[in-house]
Amino acid sequence: MKVNVVKIIAALAIFSSGLWMAGLGLAIKDQFFYEASSPVKKISLENVAEEKEDGFHIVALGDSLTRGTGDESGKGYVGYVADELQTKTKQTIRVKNLAIKGQRSAGLVSQLQQIEVQRQIKQADIILMTIGGNDLFQSGEALSNFSLERMNQAKADYLRNLHTIFKTIRHLNPDAVVFYISLYNPFNDLTDAKTTSAVVREWNFQSAEAAANYPNIIAVPTFDLFELNVNDYLYSDKFHPNKEGYKLIGERVASLITFTEGDEKND
Amino acid sequence: MINLVYNEMIKIVRKKRLLIIAAIIAVLVALFTYAQLKRVQSIQEQLGTTDWRAQLQQQIIDTQNRLNSSGLSEEWRKFLQIRLQQQQYYLDHDINPSAPGAPTFMRMFAENSIDLFIPLMVMVIAADLVSSEASGGTIKLLLTRPVKRWKILLSKYIAMILSVSFILLSLGALSYLISGVVFGFSGWTLPLLTGFSVHGEELDTANVHLISQWKYLLMEFGLVWFVSLVVGTLTFMLSVLMRSTAAVMGIMLAALISGAILSTMVSSWESAKYLFMVNLRLTDYVSGMAPPINGMTLGFSMTVLAVWGLAALIISFIVFTKRDVY
């Protein structure tokens, strides 16, 4: 009996040696002597756009504010909006947060070229976005080292990008309401608050003007939320909101969203 | 010669090592299957979606966010950057790199065990092939037979190769059968991408092509086999050189573990790439991961491993045939 076991194992071992050797040969052939023939086919939006899960889809775009930097619970205002909406509707809320820390308007323009991002926007029921904070503050340098000329240049570039962003979103998804969350002034209690506030206000005004050119793009103000007691709502980096700050933004955005009769929760 | 090899196979089977190895593999596979299942569930829960494209997109966004934070080590940044580009490539070409199924699990298991787990299992077989005869004194009986010494050693070496092949076969079979119960048994024909090459921080996709998963798996197991043979040969040499099996195991263990540690921190020590233990992750070249040291390629690593293996083989035969046994 022992002998038979040995024979079986030996036979399997010989067989598998051949198999692995063939595998090694295949690997060498494939990795070293592959001749590029037909390139791999790229995805196209038409082929994948139809596959959609049920539920209420929120797509969030933009920078660290949408990402939720500074909120220790990691939710950010997007999370609070989703929580709030979940109490109002029977549908499952599905959040896709595509925001990238430090992203500027130019970065968002190129992100919107990606097919998968386009597919998710196409399927969105509402779109939340913040953009421009990094264009304006340039990681905090522009305001402390103020130059009007540079500021105007940055603003012109930003507004051009913003138009492209809005146009792309509207082209992909004509129906979803876009909530463009505008900027607050994190430097509100510093000595030159007057200058910085004026710059932010002007920036917000121009952004809202841009939004007004497109249907169903709502510019949501946050400037006033942070005007009093700004330090209570800022994270320790004195730039991003903290949990309380994000809650304020979330509540404001959620209050703007209503559901159609049939989807409402009756409790 | 066949009889000699057969004799050695009987010795290996009688020692029940193969059975123990199979049992270890089965336990580990079960563990990893459970871990993987938990991971899939938590990702689904976290992202609130079962759509693989949305999941992959979210991973890409997460990586981009991580890349934007400060305090990343150079190696880690490079690793993330390469993986990011690769994930984007998969997404852009509508191919799911981790479609659920037993073959996908097999692939991941083989990729993750190539540099430590499988070499350890090989070591268990190869470490005492010769040294146990020396410490047990049976070597004298063996050598008094009218058979040339090199033939005896060759028969042991062939038995080692056969055992290595058998270990890999049981690894493949067990990981397929056990994980299949949870993830399903299908997925052999799913497409995957290979042919990525890494230049600095850029991922070169000029030679990327589609390949079915079964072919991909066969390739990876071929490479795992190659690595196992080299590790087996090195252990075999130590087993010839030393009488104590424990010493053989200790040295091999130290080498393998140092390799696993070194490959995460050697990017600035260029000449470390000639050490065999940082070259073990051959499957990373097939899947397109960044190598531990700039400029390492599949060809380079296979050559380094082959040189080490051949040198070990030559040393074993010279020492074994020349040595005085008393």
PDB file of N, CA and C in Angstrom, chain B residues 278-319:
ATOM      1  N   VAL B 278      16.481  39.159  -3.047  1.00  0.00           N
ATOM      2  CA  VAL B 278      15.630  40.276  -3.466  1.00  0.00           C
ATOM      3  C   VAL B 278      15.077  40.050  -4.873  1.00  0.00           C
ATOM      4  N   ASN B 279      15.477  38.942  -5.497  1.00  0.00           N
ATOM      5  CA  ASN B 279      15.020  38.662  -6.861  1.00  0.00           C
ATOM      6  C   ASN B 279      13.904  37.633  -6.922  1.00  0.00           C
ATOM      7  N   LEU B 280      13.377  37.256  -5.762  1.00  0.00           N
ATOM      8  CA  LEU B 280      12.437  36.134  -5.758  1.00  0.00           C
ATOM      9  C   LEU B 280      11.062  36.473  -6.344  1.00  0.00           C
ATOM     10  N   ARG B 281      10.672  37.737  -6.310  1.00  0.00           N
ATOM     11  CA  ARG B 281       9.300  38.056  -6.704  1.00  0.00           C
ATOM     12  C   ARG B 281       9.160  38.177  -8.227  1.00  0.00           C
ATOM     13  N   LEU B 282       9.371  37.086  -8.913  1.00  0.00           N
ATOM     14  CA  LEU B 282       9.314  37.094 -10.380  1.00  0.00           C
ATOM     15  C   LEU B 282       7.918  37.427 -10.900  1.00  0.00           C
ATOM     16  N   THR B 283       6.894  37.016 -10.158  1.00  0.00           N
ATOM     17  CA  THR B 283       5.539  37.233 -10.666  1.00  0.00           C
ATOM     18  C   THR B 283       5.201  38.723 -10.736  1.00  0.00           C
ATOM     19  N   ASP B 284       5.914  39.547  -9.948  1.00  0.00           N
ATOM     20  CA  ASP B 284       5.655  40.987 -10.003  1.00  0.00           C
ATOM     21  C   ASP B 284       5.945  41.559 -11.383  1.00  0.00           C
ATOM     22  N   TYR B 285       6.899  40.948 -12.090  1.00  0.00           N
ATOM     23  CA  TYR B 285       7.214  41.466 -13.426  1.00  0.00           C
ATOM     24  C   TYR B 285       6.078  41.164 -14.399  1.00  0.00           C
ATOM     25  N   VAL B 286       5.451  40.014 -14.196  1.00  0.00           N
ATOM     26  CA  VAL B 286       4.342  39.647 -15.082  1.00  0.00           C
ATOM     27  C   VAL B 286       3.136  40.557 -14.829  1.00  0.00           C
ATOM     28  N   SER B 287       2.885  40.842 -13.533  1.00  0.00           N
ATOM     29  CA  SER B 287       1.718  41.672 -13.243  1.00  0.00           C
ATOM     30  C   SER B 287       2.023  43.152 -13.382  1.00  0.00           C
ATOM     31  N   GLY B 288       3.308  43.526 -13.427  1.00  0.00           N
ATOM     32  CA  GLY B 288       3.643  44.923 -13.693  1.00  0.00           C
ATOM     33  C   GLY B 288       3.792  45.785 -12.460  1.00  0.00           C
ATOM     34  N   MET B 289       4.377  45.219 -11.402  1.00  0.00           N
ATOM     35  CA  MET B 289       4.657  46.007 -10.196  1.00  0.00           C
ATOM     36  C   MET B 289       6.046  46.628 -10.309  1.00  0.00           C
ATOM     37  N   ALA B 290       6.285  47.674  -9.528  1.00  0.00           N
ATOM     38  CA  ALA B 290       7.601  48.295  -9.528  1.00  0.00           C
ATOM     39  C   ALA B 290       8.605  47.353  -8.856  1.00  0.00           C
ATOM     40  N   PRO B 291       9.785  47.127  -9.485  1.00  0.00           N
ATOM     41  CA  PRO B 291      10.785  46.266  -8.859  1.00  0.00           C
ATOM     42  C   PRO B 291      11.419  46.972  -7.668  1.00  0.00           C
ATOM     43  N   PRO B 292      12.013  46.212  -6.727  1.00  0.00           N
ATOM     44  CA  PRO B 292      12.596  46.843  -5.540  1.00  0.00           C
ATOM     45  C   PRO B 292      13.739  47.805  -5.876  1.00  0.00           C
ATOM     46  N   ILE B 293      14.495  47.500  -6.916  1.00  0.00           N
ATOM     47  CA  ILE B 293      15.601  48.383  -7.282  1.00  0.00           C
ATOM     48  C   ILE B 293      15.430  48.760  -8.748  1.00  0.00           C
ATOM     49  N   ASN B 294      15.653  50.022  -9.048  1.00  0.00           N
ATOM     50  CA  ASN B 294      15.532  50.511 -10.416  1.00  0.00           C
ATOM     51  C   ASN B 294      16.345  49.669 -11.391  1.00  0.00           C
ATOM     52  N   GLY B 295      15.754  49.372 -12.525  1.00  0.00           N
ATOM     53  CA  GLY B 295      16.514  48.691 -13.560  1.00  0.00           C
ATOM     54  C   GLY B 295      16.439  47.180 -13.490  1.00  0.00           C
ATOM     55  N   MET B 296      15.813  46.639 -12.435  1.00  0.00           N
ATOM     56  CA  MET B 296      15.668  45.183 -12.382  1.00  0.00           C
ATOM     57  C   MET B 296      14.550  44.772 -13.341  1.00  0.00           C
ATOM     58  N   THR B 297      14.810  43.706 -14.116  1.00  0.00           N
ATOM     59  CA  THR B 297      13.789  43.207 -15.037  1.00  0.00           C
ATOM     60  C   THR B 297      13.636  41.710 -14.828  1.00  0.00           C
ATOM     61  N   LEU B 298      12.672  41.130 -15.499  1.00  0.00           N
ATOM     62  CA  LEU B 298      12.465  39.685 -15.387  1.00  0.00           C
ATOM     63  C   LEU B 298      13.716  38.937 -15.825  1.00  0.00           C
ATOM     64  N   GLY B 299      14.289  39.371 -16.954  1.00  0.00           N
ATOM     65  CA  GLY B 299      15.490  38.709 -17.463  1.00  0.00           C
ATOM     66  C   GLY B 299      16.625  38.789 -16.472  1.00  0.00           C
ATOM     67  N   PHE B 300      16.800  39.968 -15.890  1.00  0.00           N
ATOM     68  CA  PHE B 300      17.872  40.148 -14.912  1.00  0.00           C
ATOM     69  C   PHE B 300      17.692  39.218 -13.724  1.00  0.00           C
ATOM     70  N   SER B 301      16.462  39.237 -13.158  1.00  0.00           N
ATOM     71  CA  SER B 301      16.225  38.443 -11.956  1.00  0.00           C
ATOM     72  C   SER B 301      16.380  36.956 -12.233  1.00  0.00           C
ATOM     73  N   MET B 302      15.877  36.510 -13.388  1.00  0.00           N
ATOM     74  CA  MET B 302      15.999  35.083 -13.705  1.00  0.00           C
ATOM     75  C   MET B 302      17.453  34.711 -13.881  1.00  0.00           C
ATOM     76  N   THR B 303      18.253  35.602 -14.488  1.00  0.00           N
ATOM     77  CA  THR B 303      19.675  35.308 -14.662  1.00  0.00           C
ATOM     78  C   THR B 303      20.366  35.217 -13.306  1.00  0.00           C
ATOM     79  N   VAL B 304      20.104  36.198 -12.442  1.00  0.00           N
ATOM     80  CA  VAL B 304      20.726  36.169 -11.113  1.00  0.00           C
ATOM     81  C   VAL B 304      20.377  34.871 -10.400  1.00  0.00           C
ATOM     82  N   LEU B 305      19.090  34.518 -10.427  1.00  0.00           N
ATOM     83  CA  LEU B 305      18.662  33.301  -9.740  1.00  0.00           C
ATOM     84  C   LEU B 305      19.324  32.069 -10.358  1.00  0.00           C
ATOM     85  N   ALA B 306      19.387  32.041 -11.698  1.00  0.00           N
ATOM     86  CA  ALA B 306      19.976  30.881 -12.369  1.00  0.00           C
ATOM     87  C   ALA B 306      21.447  30.748 -12.002  1.00  0.00           C
ATOM     88  N   VAL B 307      22.170  31.883 -11.939  1.00  0.00           N
ATOM     89  CA  VAL B 307      23.588  31.822 -11.591  1.00  0.00           C
ATOM     90  C   VAL B 307      23.778  31.286 -10.179  1.00  0.00           C
ATOM     91  N   TRP B 308      22.986  31.817  -9.251  1.00  0.00           N
ATOM     92  CA  TRP B 308      23.063  31.320  -7.869  1.00  0.00           C
ATOM     93  C   TRP B 308      22.762  29.820  -7.824  1.00  0.00           C
ATOM     94  N   GLY B 309      21.712  29.417  -8.518  1.00  0.00           N
ATOM     95  CA  GLY B 309      21.311  28.015  -8.503  1.00  0.00           C
ATOM     96  C   GLY B 309      22.392  27.107  -9.075  1.00  0.00           C
ATOM     97  N   LEU B 310      22.945  27.507 -10.228  1.00  0.00           N
ATOM     98  CA  LEU B 310      23.981  26.691 -10.867  1.00  0.00           C
ATOM     99  C   LEU B 310      25.215  26.591  -9.978  1.00  0.00           C
ATOM    100  N   ALA B 311      25.623  27.730  -9.403  1.00  0.00           N
ATOM    101  CA  ALA B 311      26.792  27.728  -8.530  1.00  0.00           C
ATOM    102  C   ALA B 311      26.560  26.770  -7.366  1.00  0.00           C
ATOM    103  N   ALA B 312      25.367  26.844  -6.781  1.00  0.00           N
ATOM    104  CA  ALA B 312      25.067  25.968  -5.646  1.00  0.00           C
ATOM    105  C   ALA B 312      25.111  24.510  -6.070  1.00  0.00           C
ATOM    106  N   LEU B 313      24.591  24.224  -7.254  1.00  0.00           N
ATOM    107  CA  LEU B 313      24.550  22.852  -7.730  1.00  0.00           C
ATOM    108  C   LEU B 313      25.967  22.315  -7.927  1.00  0.00           C
ATOM    109  N   ILE B 314      26.822  23.136  -8.556  1.00  0.00           N
ATOM    110  CA  ILE B 314      28.196  22.710  -8.817  1.00  0.00           C
ATOM    111  C   ILE B 314      28.929  22.470  -7.495  1.00  0.00           C
ATOM    112  N   ILE B 315      28.767  23.414  -6.566  1.00  0.00           N
ATOM    113  CA  ILE B 315      29.437  23.258  -5.273  1.00  0.00           C
ATOM    114  C   ILE B 315      28.985  21.968  -4.587  1.00  0.00           C
ATOM    115  N   SER B 316      27.666  21.710  -4.612  1.00  0.00           N
ATOM    116  CA  SER B 316      27.179  20.504  -3.939  1.00  0.00           C
ATOM    117  C   SER B 316      27.831  19.263  -4.504  1.00  0.00           C
ATOM    118  N   PHE B 317      27.891  19.191  -5.839  1.00  0.00           N
ATOM    119  CA  PHE B 317      28.432  17.962  -6.428  1.00  0.00           C
ATOM    120  C   PHE B 317      29.913  17.818  -6.146  1.00  0.00           C
ATOM    121  N   ILE B 318      30.669  18.931  -6.263  1.00  0.00           N
ATOM    122  CA  ILE B 318      32.105  18.841  -6.003  1.00  0.00           C
ATOM    123  C   ILE B 318      32.359  18.406  -4.569  1.00  0.00           C
ATOM    124  N   VAL B 319      31.679  19.086  -3.635  1.00  0.00           N
ATOM    125  CA  VAL B 319      31.913  18.776  -2.220  1.00  0.00           C
ATOM    126  C   VAL B 319      31.517  17.337  -1.919  1.00  0.00           C
TER     127      VAL B 319
END
